[in-house]
């Protein structure tokens, strides 16, 4: 297939629309089911690059959940804990494949933002992954292959219209990439910067302790940021992005946004949240929305008389502001990454409130000394990579 006609571009009025290669070669993808659109393919190609690089850097299966050309979550395929299974509504008993665990964890970073996502897998999609994905609201998936059982399951999703794309894992893009904006063509070299543990050697803080899991988390953060609309900040724990702040004009707003998402992720593990008794037959998205409201300042919207009965079997006790503060204060072992330098120590101040103990960023600010001093104040380990990761 050398060309694929799209229904329309970003919006219905933007016609005609298609994808093709400028040199006339075959496209690196096959559409196995559905009819992906313009934004679907933008998500597909960005997310595939992320998971491919994450697998290469860590040696672990990787997955991403994309929305509007930025990851809502990304993760490597570490086993799910019992708490993970409860948080992410895993109903299937027994061990799950590593690639299924990777996607479940990637989607679990921010289940609200992952609603209607594009899924990406570094490895062949198996039945475990397909069965879980079938129960989620999702627009499509890209992977290097599919087992027969997985493909059959996915073809039955969305009344047979679910988008399934297979990509050639050996495909290498051209060294230069072009982009037209307002009739003007931009050309730049493809961002082939390699992200691995060698980038983490320049530790600039008094605390130089950097365990292997923190190194993996730093790599997850950096590769996630490489494919996130800038400015961007990413919080990671145990190989899983737990908060991504994308496309903010101010770095501190990125840090706050991603930190709030990380806090929300951790609040889903609070005993009161795990103990919520939902009505029978409730859909996963409705549970996600209910949990989001319950843990927010607008909890009265879900707990009001004649309202809570639509969602819960038993009216939940309020999760108070004090309880939330106490719970969030127990979070630890979190890594935060930034796609460009932190200009002020306020980013470190905000990050440590969400349990951050490790920071990875390019460095290079005229206030690096102040940022380092703030990290030293809290015993945080910080590495400077010297590599900026802007993505637009």
PDB file of N, CA, C and O in Angstrom, residues 45-120:
ATOM      1  N   UNK A  45       1.680   6.802  14.820  1.00  0.00           N
ATOM      2  CA  UNK A  45       3.107   6.898  14.509  1.00  0.00           C
ATOM      3  C   UNK A  45       3.916   7.450  15.677  1.00  0.00           C
ATOM      4  O   UNK A  45       5.050   7.023  15.921  1.00  0.00           O
ATOM      5  N   UNK A  46       3.362   8.408  16.420  1.00  0.00           N
ATOM      6  CA  UNK A  46       4.063   8.917  17.604  1.00  0.00           C
ATOM      7  C   UNK A  46       4.153   7.845  18.694  1.00  0.00           C
ATOM      8  O   UNK A  46       5.203   7.639  19.294  1.00  0.00           O
ATOM      9  N   UNK A  47       3.044   7.173  18.932  1.00  0.00           N
ATOM     10  CA  UNK A  47       3.022   6.174  20.008  1.00  0.00           C
ATOM     11  C   UNK A  47       3.896   4.973  19.672  1.00  0.00           C
ATOM     12  O   UNK A  47       4.539   4.392  20.558  1.00  0.00           O
ATOM     13  N   UNK A  48       3.938   4.580  18.396  1.00  0.00           N
ATOM     14  CA  UNK A  48       4.790   3.453  18.017  1.00  0.00           C
ATOM     15  C   UNK A  48       6.261   3.769  18.274  1.00  0.00           C
ATOM     16  O   UNK A  48       7.009   2.940  18.796  1.00  0.00           O
ATOM     17  N   UNK A  49       6.673   4.981  17.922  1.00  0.00           N
ATOM     18  CA  UNK A  49       8.065   5.351  18.166  1.00  0.00           C
ATOM     19  C   UNK A  49       8.396   5.280  19.648  1.00  0.00           C
ATOM     20  O   UNK A  49       9.477   4.824  20.050  1.00  0.00           O
ATOM     21  N   UNK A  50       7.452   5.740  20.480  1.00  0.00           N
ATOM     22  CA  UNK A  50       7.672   5.731  21.927  1.00  0.00           C
ATOM     23  C   UNK A  50       7.892   4.307  22.433  1.00  0.00           C
ATOM     24  O   UNK A  50       8.881   4.014  23.116  1.00  0.00           O
ATOM     25  N   UNK A  51       6.963   3.396  22.096  1.00  0.00           N
ATOM     26  CA  UNK A  51       7.059   2.046  22.662  1.00  0.00           C
ATOM     27  C   UNK A  51       8.239   1.274  22.073  1.00  0.00           C
ATOM     28  O   UNK A  51       8.863   0.462  22.761  1.00  0.00           O
ATOM     29  N   UNK A  52       8.548   1.522  20.805  1.00  0.00           N
ATOM     30  CA  UNK A  52       9.693   0.852  20.188  1.00  0.00           C
ATOM     31  C   UNK A  52      10.990   1.250  20.892  1.00  0.00           C
ATOM     32  O   UNK A  52      11.822   0.405  21.219  1.00  0.00           O
ATOM     33  N   UNK A  53      11.144   2.550  21.145  1.00  0.00           N
ATOM     34  CA  UNK A  53      12.357   3.030  21.812  1.00  0.00           C
ATOM     35  C   UNK A  53      12.407   2.585  23.264  1.00  0.00           C
ATOM     36  O   UNK A  53      13.479   2.275  23.801  1.00  0.00           O
ATOM     37  N   UNK A  54      11.254   2.549  23.911  1.00  0.00           N
ATOM     38  CA  UNK A  54      11.223   2.122  25.313  1.00  0.00           C
ATOM     39  C   UNK A  54      11.609   0.658  25.441  1.00  0.00           C
ATOM     40  O   UNK A  54      12.348   0.268  26.363  1.00  0.00           O
ATOM     41  N   UNK A  55      11.159  -0.164  24.517  1.00  0.00           N
ATOM     42  CA  UNK A  55      11.547  -1.587  24.521  1.00  0.00           C
ATOM     43  C   UNK A  55      13.053  -1.719  24.273  1.00  0.00           C
ATOM     44  O   UNK A  55      13.738  -2.501  24.950  1.00  0.00           O
ATOM     45  N   UNK A  56      13.580  -0.962  23.326  1.00  0.00           N
ATOM     46  CA  UNK A  56      15.007  -1.037  23.010  1.00  0.00           C
ATOM     47  C   UNK A  56      15.864  -0.579  24.192  1.00  0.00           C
ATOM     48  O   UNK A  56      16.926  -1.138  24.460  1.00  0.00           O
ATOM     49  N   UNK A  57      15.393   0.433  24.913  1.00  0.00           N
ATOM     50  CA  UNK A  57      16.182   1.006  26.009  1.00  0.00           C
ATOM     51  C   UNK A  57      16.149   0.166  27.274  1.00  0.00           C
ATOM     52  O   UNK A  57      17.116   0.150  28.041  1.00  0.00           O
ATOM     53  N   UNK A  58      15.033  -0.524  27.526  1.00  0.00           N
ATOM     54  CA  UNK A  58      14.877  -1.257  28.788  1.00  0.00           C
ATOM     55  C   UNK A  58      14.920  -2.772  28.624  1.00  0.00           C
ATOM     56  O   UNK A  58      15.117  -3.495  29.611  1.00  0.00           O
ATOM     57  N   UNK A  59      14.680  -3.258  27.412  1.00  0.00           N
ATOM     58  CA  UNK A  59      14.583  -4.698  27.194  1.00  0.00           C
ATOM     59  C   UNK A  59      13.257  -5.282  27.633  1.00  0.00           C
ATOM     60  O   UNK A  59      13.057  -6.501  27.578  1.00  0.00           O
ATOM     61  N   UNK A  60      12.320  -4.416  28.044  1.00  0.00           N
ATOM     62  CA  UNK A  60      11.017  -4.866  28.531  1.00  0.00           C
ATOM     63  C   UNK A  60       9.920  -4.501  27.536  1.00  0.00           C
ATOM     64  O   UNK A  60       9.995  -3.452  26.882  1.00  0.00           O
ATOM     65  N   UNK A  61       8.876  -5.332  27.408  1.00  0.00           N
ATOM     66  CA  UNK A  61       7.734  -4.959  26.566  1.00  0.00           C
ATOM     67  C   UNK A  61       7.170  -3.623  27.032  1.00  0.00           C
ATOM     68  O   UNK A  61       7.136  -3.335  28.237  1.00  0.00           O
ATOM     69  N   UNK A  62       6.735  -2.811  26.085  1.00  0.00           N
ATOM     70  CA  UNK A  62       6.269  -1.463  26.425  1.00  0.00           C
ATOM     71  C   UNK A  62       4.948  -1.161  25.729  1.00  0.00           C
ATOM     72  O   UNK A  62       4.651  -1.706  24.657  1.00  0.00           O
ATOM     73  N   UNK A  63       4.184  -0.282  26.345  1.00  0.00           N
ATOM     74  CA  UNK A  63       2.896   0.124  25.774  1.00  0.00           C
ATOM     75  C   UNK A  63       2.652   1.590  26.083  1.00  0.00           C
ATOM     76  O   UNK A  63       3.221   2.153  27.018  1.00  0.00           O
ATOM     77  N   UNK A  64       1.791   2.187  25.278  1.00  0.00           N
ATOM     78  CA  UNK A  64       1.404   3.590  25.491  1.00  0.00           C
ATOM     79  C   UNK A  64      -0.069   3.755  25.193  1.00  0.00           C
ATOM     80  O   UNK A  64      -0.654   2.997  24.411  1.00  0.00           O
ATOM     81  N   UNK A  65      -0.648   4.751  25.831  1.00  0.00           N
ATOM     82  CA  UNK A  65      -2.041   5.132  25.611  1.00  0.00           C
ATOM     83  C   UNK A  65      -2.036   6.593  25.204  1.00  0.00           C
ATOM     84  O   UNK A  65      -1.675   7.455  26.000  1.00  0.00           O
ATOM     85  N   UNK A  66      -2.392   6.878  23.948  1.00  0.00           N
ATOM     86  CA  UNK A  66      -2.260   8.230  23.383  1.00  0.00           C
ATOM     87  C   UNK A  66      -3.606   8.909  23.192  1.00  0.00           C
ATOM     88  O   UNK A  66      -4.598   8.264  22.829  1.00  0.00           O
ATOM     89  N   UNK A  67      -3.614  10.226  23.407  1.00  0.00           N
ATOM     90  CA  UNK A  67      -4.769  11.061  23.098  1.00  0.00           C
ATOM     91  C   UNK A  67      -4.266  12.391  22.561  1.00  0.00           C
ATOM     92  O   UNK A  67      -3.445  13.053  23.189  1.00  0.00           O
ATOM     93  N   UNK A  68      -4.746  12.783  21.401  1.00  0.00           N
ATOM     94  CA  UNK A  68      -4.401  14.072  20.801  1.00  0.00           C
ATOM     95  C   UNK A  68      -2.887  14.293  20.732  1.00  0.00           C
ATOM     96  O   UNK A  68      -2.361  15.319  21.148  1.00  0.00           O
ATOM     97  N   UNK A  69      -2.211  13.289  20.207  1.00  0.00           N
ATOM     98  CA  UNK A  69      -0.787  13.325  19.875  1.00  0.00           C
ATOM     99  C   UNK A  69       0.107  13.528  21.101  1.00  0.00           C
ATOM    100  O   UNK A  69       1.199  14.072  20.995  1.00  0.00           O
ATOM    101  N   UNK A  70      -0.341  13.093  22.253  1.00  0.00           N
ATOM    102  CA  UNK A  70       0.488  13.054  23.459  1.00  0.00           C
ATOM    103  C   UNK A  70       0.086  11.829  24.276  1.00  0.00           C
ATOM    104  O   UNK A  70      -1.079  11.417  24.255  1.00  0.00           O
ATOM    105  N   UNK A  71       1.032  11.236  24.984  1.00  0.00           N
ATOM    106  CA  UNK A  71       0.683  10.068  25.796  1.00  0.00           C
ATOM    107  C   UNK A  71      -0.095  10.448  27.053  1.00  0.00           C
ATOM    108  O   UNK A  71       0.305  11.337  27.793  1.00  0.00           O
ATOM    109  N   UNK A  72      -1.229   9.774  27.260  1.00  0.00           N
ATOM    110  CA  UNK A  72      -1.907   9.855  28.554  1.00  0.00           C
ATOM    111  C   UNK A  72      -1.165   8.982  29.545  1.00  0.00           C
ATOM    112  O   UNK A  72      -1.189   9.227  30.749  1.00  0.00           O
ATOM    113  N   UNK A  73      -0.480   7.953  29.010  1.00  0.00           N
ATOM    114  CA  UNK A  73       0.309   7.078  29.861  1.00  0.00           C
ATOM    115  C   UNK A  73       1.233   6.213  29.036  1.00  0.00           C
ATOM    116  O   UNK A  73       1.017   6.008  27.837  1.00  0.00           O
ATOM    117  N   UNK A  74       2.265   5.711  29.673  1.00  0.00           N
ATOM    118  CA  UNK A  74       3.212   4.780  29.058  1.00  0.00           C
ATOM    119  C   UNK A  74       3.783   3.912  30.161  1.00  0.00           C
ATOM    120  O   UNK A  74       3.903   4.369  31.309  1.00  0.00           O
ATOM    121  N   UNK A  75       4.151   2.680  29.818  1.00  0.00           N
ATOM    122  CA  UNK A  75       4.650   1.777  30.861  1.00  0.00           C
ATOM    123  C   UNK A  75       5.383   0.606  30.236  1.00  0.00           C
ATOM    124  O   UNK A  75       5.181   0.266  29.070  1.00  0.00           O
ATOM    125  N   UNK A  76       6.215  -0.026  31.052  1.00  0.00           N
ATOM    126  CA  UNK A  76       6.847  -1.283  30.668  1.00  0.00           C
ATOM    127  C   UNK A  76       6.102  -2.421  31.357  1.00  0.00           C
ATOM    128  O   UNK A  76       5.365  -2.219  32.327  1.00  0.00           O
ATOM    129  N   UNK A  77       6.326  -3.634  30.833  1.00  0.00           N
ATOM    130  CA  UNK A  77       5.501  -4.769  31.240  1.00  0.00           C
ATOM    131  C   UNK A  77       5.927  -5.478  32.498  1.00  0.00           C
ATOM    132  O   UNK A  77       6.291  -6.658  32.454  1.00  0.00           O
ATOM    133  N   UNK A  78       5.859  -4.799  33.618  1.00  0.00           N
ATOM    134  CA  UNK A  78       6.099  -5.435  34.912  1.00  0.00           C
ATOM    135  C   UNK A  78       4.793  -6.038  35.429  1.00  0.00           C
ATOM    136  O   UNK A  78       3.710  -5.556  35.091  1.00  0.00           O
ATOM    137  N   UNK A  79       4.855  -7.083  36.257  1.00  0.00           N
ATOM    138  CA  UNK A  79       3.631  -7.748  36.729  1.00  0.00           C
ATOM    139  C   UNK A  79       2.716  -6.802  37.504  1.00  0.00           C
ATOM    140  O   UNK A  79       3.181  -5.852  38.150  1.00  0.00           O
ATOM    141  N   UNK A  80       1.430  -7.096  37.442  1.00  0.00           N
ATOM    142  CA  UNK A  80       0.444  -6.311  38.175  1.00  0.00           C
ATOM    143  C   UNK A  80       0.323  -6.813  39.609  1.00  0.00           C
ATOM    144  O   UNK A  80       0.297  -8.018  39.857  1.00  0.00           O
ATOM    145  N   UNK A  81       0.251  -5.879  40.541  1.00  0.00           N
ATOM    146  CA  UNK A  81      -0.026  -6.236  41.929  1.00  0.00           C
ATOM    147  C   UNK A  81      -1.533  -6.404  42.096  1.00  0.00           C
ATOM    148  O   UNK A  81      -2.324  -6.066  41.204  1.00  0.00           O
ATOM    149  N   UNK A  82      -1.939  -6.903  43.252  1.00  0.00           N
ATOM    150  CA  UNK A  82      -3.373  -7.035  43.518  1.00  0.00           C
ATOM    151  C   UNK A  82      -4.051  -5.663  43.539  1.00  0.00           C
ATOM    152  O   UNK A  82      -5.192  -5.518  43.097  1.00  0.00           O
ATOM    153  N   UNK A  83      -3.329  -4.667  44.062  1.00  0.00           N
ATOM    154  CA  UNK A  83      -3.879  -3.304  44.045  1.00  0.00           C
ATOM    155  C   UNK A  83      -4.053  -2.813  42.619  1.00  0.00           C
ATOM    156  O   UNK A  83      -5.072  -2.191  42.278  1.00  0.00           O
ATOM    157  N   UNK A  84      -3.058  -3.092  41.751  1.00  0.00           N
ATOM    158  CA  UNK A  84      -3.171  -2.713  40.344  1.00  0.00           C
ATOM    159  C   UNK A  84      -4.427  -3.317  39.731  1.00  0.00           C
ATOM    160  O   UNK A  84      -5.169  -2.652  39.001  1.00  0.00           O
ATOM    161  N   UNK A  85      -4.668  -4.568  39.991  1.00  0.00           N
ATOM    162  CA  UNK A  85      -5.826  -5.253  39.413  1.00  0.00           C
ATOM    163  C   UNK A  85      -7.136  -4.592  39.836  1.00  0.00           C
ATOM    164  O   UNK A  85      -8.062  -4.472  39.040  1.00  0.00           O
ATOM    165  N   UNK A  86      -7.204  -4.171  41.090  1.00  0.00           N
ATOM    166  CA  UNK A  86      -8.413  -3.495  41.563  1.00  0.00           C
ATOM    167  C   UNK A  86      -8.548  -2.114  40.942  1.00  0.00           C
ATOM    168  O   UNK A  86      -9.631  -1.714  40.511  1.00  0.00           O
ATOM    169  N   UNK A  87      -7.438  -1.372  40.886  1.00  0.00           N
ATOM    170  CA  UNK A  87      -7.458  -0.013  40.341  1.00  0.00           C
ATOM    171  C   UNK A  87      -7.848   0.028  38.871  1.00  0.00           C
ATOM    172  O   UNK A  87      -8.546   0.935  38.418  1.00  0.00           O
ATOM    173  N   UNK A  88      -7.384  -0.975  38.117  1.00  0.00           N
ATOM    174  CA  UNK A  88      -7.538  -0.960  36.668  1.00  0.00           C
ATOM    175  C   UNK A  88      -8.620  -1.900  36.174  1.00  0.00           C
ATOM    176  O   UNK A  88      -8.729  -2.167  34.973  1.00  0.00           O
ATOM    177  N   UNK A  89      -9.424  -2.430  37.115  1.00  0.00           N
ATOM    178  CA  UNK A  89     -10.580  -3.253  36.769  1.00  0.00           C
ATOM    179  C   UNK A  89     -10.187  -4.488  35.952  1.00  0.00           C
ATOM    180  O   UNK A  89     -10.792  -4.790  34.915  1.00  0.00           O
ATOM    181  N   UNK A  90      -9.163  -5.184  36.406  1.00  0.00           N
ATOM    182  CA  UNK A  90      -8.726  -6.407  35.734  1.00  0.00           C
ATOM    183  C   UNK A  90      -9.566  -7.556  36.276  1.00  0.00           C
ATOM    184  O   UNK A  90      -9.406  -7.964  37.419  1.00  0.00           O
ATOM    185  N   UNK A  91     -10.455  -8.064  35.441  1.00  0.00           N
ATOM    186  CA  UNK A  91     -11.377  -9.106  35.888  1.00  0.00           C
ATOM    187  C   UNK A  91     -10.853 -10.507  35.606  1.00  0.00           C
ATOM    188  O   UNK A  91     -11.293 -11.477  36.214  1.00  0.00           O
ATOM    189  N   UNK A  92      -9.913 -10.624  34.669  1.00  0.00           N
ATOM    190  CA  UNK A  92      -9.384 -11.933  34.301  1.00  0.00           C
ATOM    191  C   UNK A  92      -8.459 -12.453  35.401  1.00  0.00           C
ATOM    192  O   UNK A  92      -7.553 -11.760  35.841  1.00  0.00           O
ATOM    193  N   UNK A  93      -8.691 -13.691  35.823  1.00  0.00           N
ATOM    194  CA  UNK A  93      -7.869 -14.297  36.869  1.00  0.00           C
ATOM    195  C   UNK A  93      -6.573 -14.833  36.272  1.00  0.00           C
ATOM    196  O   UNK A  93      -6.451 -15.033  35.071  1.00  0.00           O
ATOM    197  N   UNK A  94      -5.590 -15.068  37.158  1.00  0.00           N
ATOM    198  CA  UNK A  94      -4.340 -15.662  36.719  1.00  0.00           C
ATOM    199  C   UNK A  94      -3.365 -14.650  36.167  1.00  0.00           C
ATOM    200  O   UNK A  94      -3.684 -13.464  36.009  1.00  0.00           O
ATOM    201  N   UNK A  95      -2.167 -15.145  35.869  1.00  0.00           N
ATOM    202  CA  UNK A  95      -1.109 -14.271  35.361  1.00  0.00           C
ATOM    203  C   UNK A  95      -1.452 -13.765  33.966  1.00  0.00           C
ATOM    204  O   UNK A  95      -2.051 -14.476  33.154  1.00  0.00           O
ATOM    205  N   UNK A  96      -1.083 -12.533  33.702  1.00  0.00           N
ATOM    206  CA  UNK A  96      -1.280 -11.935  32.390  1.00  0.00           C
ATOM    207  C   UNK A  96       0.073 -11.781  31.697  1.00  0.00           C
ATOM    208  O   UNK A  96       1.112 -11.681  32.346  1.00  0.00           O
ATOM    209  N   UNK A  97       0.056 -11.746  30.375  1.00  0.00           N
ATOM    210  CA  UNK A  97       1.296 -11.616  29.623  1.00  0.00           C
ATOM    211  C   UNK A  97       1.949 -10.273  29.919  1.00  0.00           C
ATOM    212  O   UNK A  97       1.269  -9.296  30.267  1.00  0.00           O
ATOM    213  N   UNK A  98       3.277 -10.182  29.763  1.00  0.00           N
ATOM    214  CA  UNK A  98       3.972  -8.908  29.996  1.00  0.00           C
ATOM    215  C   UNK A  98       3.441  -7.765  29.134  1.00  0.00           C
ATOM    216  O   UNK A  98       3.340  -6.635  29.610  1.00  0.00           O
ATOM    217  N   UNK A  99       3.091  -8.029  27.880  1.00  0.00           N
ATOM    218  CA  UNK A  99       2.612  -6.939  27.024  1.00  0.00           C
ATOM    219  C   UNK A  99       1.220  -6.485  27.466  1.00  0.00           C
ATOM    220  O   UNK A  99       0.893  -5.297  27.392  1.00  0.00           O
ATOM    221  N   UNK A 100       0.400  -7.406  27.966  1.00  0.00           N
ATOM    222  CA  UNK A 100      -0.907  -7.017  28.505  1.00  0.00           C
ATOM    223  C   UNK A 100      -0.722  -6.159  29.752  1.00  0.00           C
ATOM    224  O   UNK A 100      -1.396  -5.139  29.923  1.00  0.00           O
ATOM    225  N   UNK A 101       0.214  -6.558  30.622  1.00  0.00           N
ATOM    226  CA  UNK A 101       0.497  -5.772  31.826  1.00  0.00           C
ATOM    227  C   UNK A 101       0.980  -4.372  31.449  1.00  0.00           C
ATOM    228  O   UNK A 101       0.605  -3.378  32.087  1.00  0.00           O
ATOM    229  N   UNK A 102       1.802  -4.294  30.406  1.00  0.00           N
ATOM    230  CA  UNK A 102       2.313  -2.995  29.972  1.00  0.00           C
ATOM    231  C   UNK A 102       1.171  -2.082  29.553  1.00  0.00           C
ATOM    232  O   UNK A 102       1.127  -0.908  29.944  1.00  0.00           O
ATOM    233  N   UNK A 103       0.229  -2.594  28.756  1.00  0.00           N
ATOM    234  CA  UNK A 103      -0.874  -1.736  28.306  1.00  0.00           C
ATOM    235  C   UNK A 103      -1.807  -1.375  29.461  1.00  0.00           C
ATOM    236  O   UNK A 103      -2.238  -0.219  29.586  1.00  0.00           O
ATOM    237  N   UNK A 104      -2.110  -2.335  30.324  1.00  0.00           N
ATOM    238  CA  UNK A 104      -3.005  -2.055  31.451  1.00  0.00           C
ATOM    239  C   UNK A 104      -2.413  -0.959  32.332  1.00  0.00           C
ATOM    240  O   UNK A 104      -3.114  -0.046  32.781  1.00  0.00           O
ATOM    241  N   UNK A 105      -1.099  -1.012  32.549  1.00  0.00           N
ATOM    242  CA  UNK A 105      -0.428  -0.003  33.372  1.00  0.00           C
ATOM    243  C   UNK A 105      -0.356   1.338  32.635  1.00  0.00           C
ATOM    244  O   UNK A 105      -0.493   2.400  33.248  1.00  0.00           O
ATOM    245  N   UNK A 106      -0.117   1.301  31.333  1.00  0.00           N
ATOM    246  CA  UNK A 106      -0.073   2.546  30.561  1.00  0.00           C
ATOM    247  C   UNK A 106      -1.423   3.242  30.602  1.00  0.00           C
ATOM    248  O   UNK A 106      -1.513   4.454  30.805  1.00  0.00           O
ATOM    249  N   UNK A 107      -2.483   2.487  30.411  1.00  0.00           N
ATOM    250  CA  UNK A 107      -3.827   3.064  30.453  1.00  0.00           C
ATOM    251  C   UNK A 107      -4.177   3.511  31.865  1.00  0.00           C
ATOM    252  O   UNK A 107      -4.911   4.479  32.058  1.00  0.00           O
ATOM    253  N   UNK A 108      -3.619   2.838  32.859  1.00  0.00           N
ATOM    254  CA  UNK A 108      -3.933   3.158  34.247  1.00  0.00           C
ATOM    255  C   UNK A 108      -3.305   4.435  34.752  1.00  0.00           C
ATOM    256  O   UNK A 108      -3.667   4.919  35.827  1.00  0.00           O
ATOM    257  N   UNK A 109      -2.357   5.000  34.011  1.00  0.00           N
ATOM    258  CA  UNK A 109      -1.735   6.251  34.457  1.00  0.00           C
ATOM    259  C   UNK A 109      -2.776   7.339  34.638  1.00  0.00           C
ATOM    260  O   UNK A 109      -2.755   8.080  35.621  1.00  0.00           O
ATOM    261  N   UNK A 110      -3.672   7.455  33.691  1.00  0.00           N
ATOM    262  CA  UNK A 110      -4.697   8.497  33.727  1.00  0.00           C
ATOM    263  C   UNK A 110      -5.902   7.971  32.960  1.00  0.00           C
ATOM    264  O   UNK A 110      -6.087   8.256  31.780  1.00  0.00           O
ATOM    265  N   UNK A 111      -6.699   7.167  33.631  1.00  0.00           N
ATOM    266  CA  UNK A 111      -7.794   6.487  32.952  1.00  0.00           C
ATOM    267  C   UNK A 111      -8.826   7.463  32.389  1.00  0.00           C
ATOM    268  O   UNK A 111      -9.481   7.164  31.390  1.00  0.00           O
ATOM    269  N   UNK A 112      -8.952   8.624  32.992  1.00  0.00           N
ATOM    270  CA  UNK A 112      -9.902   9.604  32.476  1.00  0.00           C
ATOM    271  C   UNK A 112      -9.432  10.130  31.117  1.00  0.00           C
ATOM    272  O   UNK A 112     -10.209  10.221  30.165  1.00  0.00           O
ATOM    273  N   UNK A 113      -8.146  10.478  31.019  1.00  0.00           N
ATOM    274  CA  UNK A 113      -7.603  10.995  29.761  1.00  0.00           C
ATOM    275  C   UNK A 113      -7.446   9.898  28.712  1.00  0.00           C
ATOM    276  O   UNK A 113      -7.387  10.195  27.510  1.00  0.00           O
ATOM    277  N   UNK A 114      -7.365   8.647  29.137  1.00  0.00           N
ATOM    278  CA  UNK A 114      -7.213   7.547  28.194  1.00  0.00           C
ATOM    279  C   UNK A 114      -8.528   7.119  27.555  1.00  0.00           C
ATOM    280  O   UNK A 114      -8.538   6.238  26.688  1.00  0.00           O
ATOM    281  N   UNK A 115      -9.619   7.729  27.950  1.00  0.00           N
ATOM    282  CA  UNK A 115     -10.925   7.405  27.364  1.00  0.00           C
ATOM    283  C   UNK A 115     -10.884   7.731  25.866  1.00  0.00           C
ATOM    284  O   UNK A 115     -10.612   8.856  25.462  1.00  0.00           O
ATOM    285  N   UNK A 116     -11.133   6.720  25.021  1.00  0.00           N
ATOM    286  CA  UNK A 116     -11.079   6.922  23.584  1.00  0.00           C
ATOM    287  C   UNK A 116      -9.666   7.033  23.057  1.00  0.00           C
ATOM    288  O   UNK A 116      -9.393   7.766  22.103  1.00  0.00           O
ATOM    289  N   UNK A 117      -8.740   6.270  23.647  1.00  0.00           N
ATOM    290  CA  UNK A 117      -7.322   6.406  23.331  1.00  0.00           C
ATOM    291  C   UNK A 117      -6.925   5.682  22.048  1.00  0.00           C
ATOM    292  O   UNK A 117      -7.711   4.964  21.426  1.00  0.00           O
ATOM    293  N   UNK A 118      -5.670   5.879  21.666  1.00  0.00           N
ATOM    294  CA  UNK A 118      -5.008   5.044  20.668  1.00  0.00           C
ATOM    295  C   UNK A 118      -3.951   4.247  21.427  1.00  0.00           C
ATOM    296  O   UNK A 118      -3.120   4.818  22.130  1.00  0.00           O
ATOM    297  N   UNK A 119      -4.002   2.920  21.307  1.00  0.00           N
ATOM    298  CA  UNK A 119      -3.086   2.045  22.024  1.00  0.00           C
ATOM    299  C   UNK A 119      -1.901   1.691  21.142  1.00  0.00           C
ATOM    300  O   UNK A 119      -2.048   1.528  19.923  1.00  0.00           O
ATOM    301  N   UNK A 120      -0.729   1.568  21.753  1.00  0.00           N
ATOM    302  CA  UNK A 120       0.476   1.165  21.032  1.00  0.00           C
ATOM    303  C   UNK A 120       1.204   0.101  21.828  1.00  0.00           C
ATOM    304  O   UNK A 120       1.354   0.225  23.049  1.00  0.00           O
TER     305      UNK A 120
END
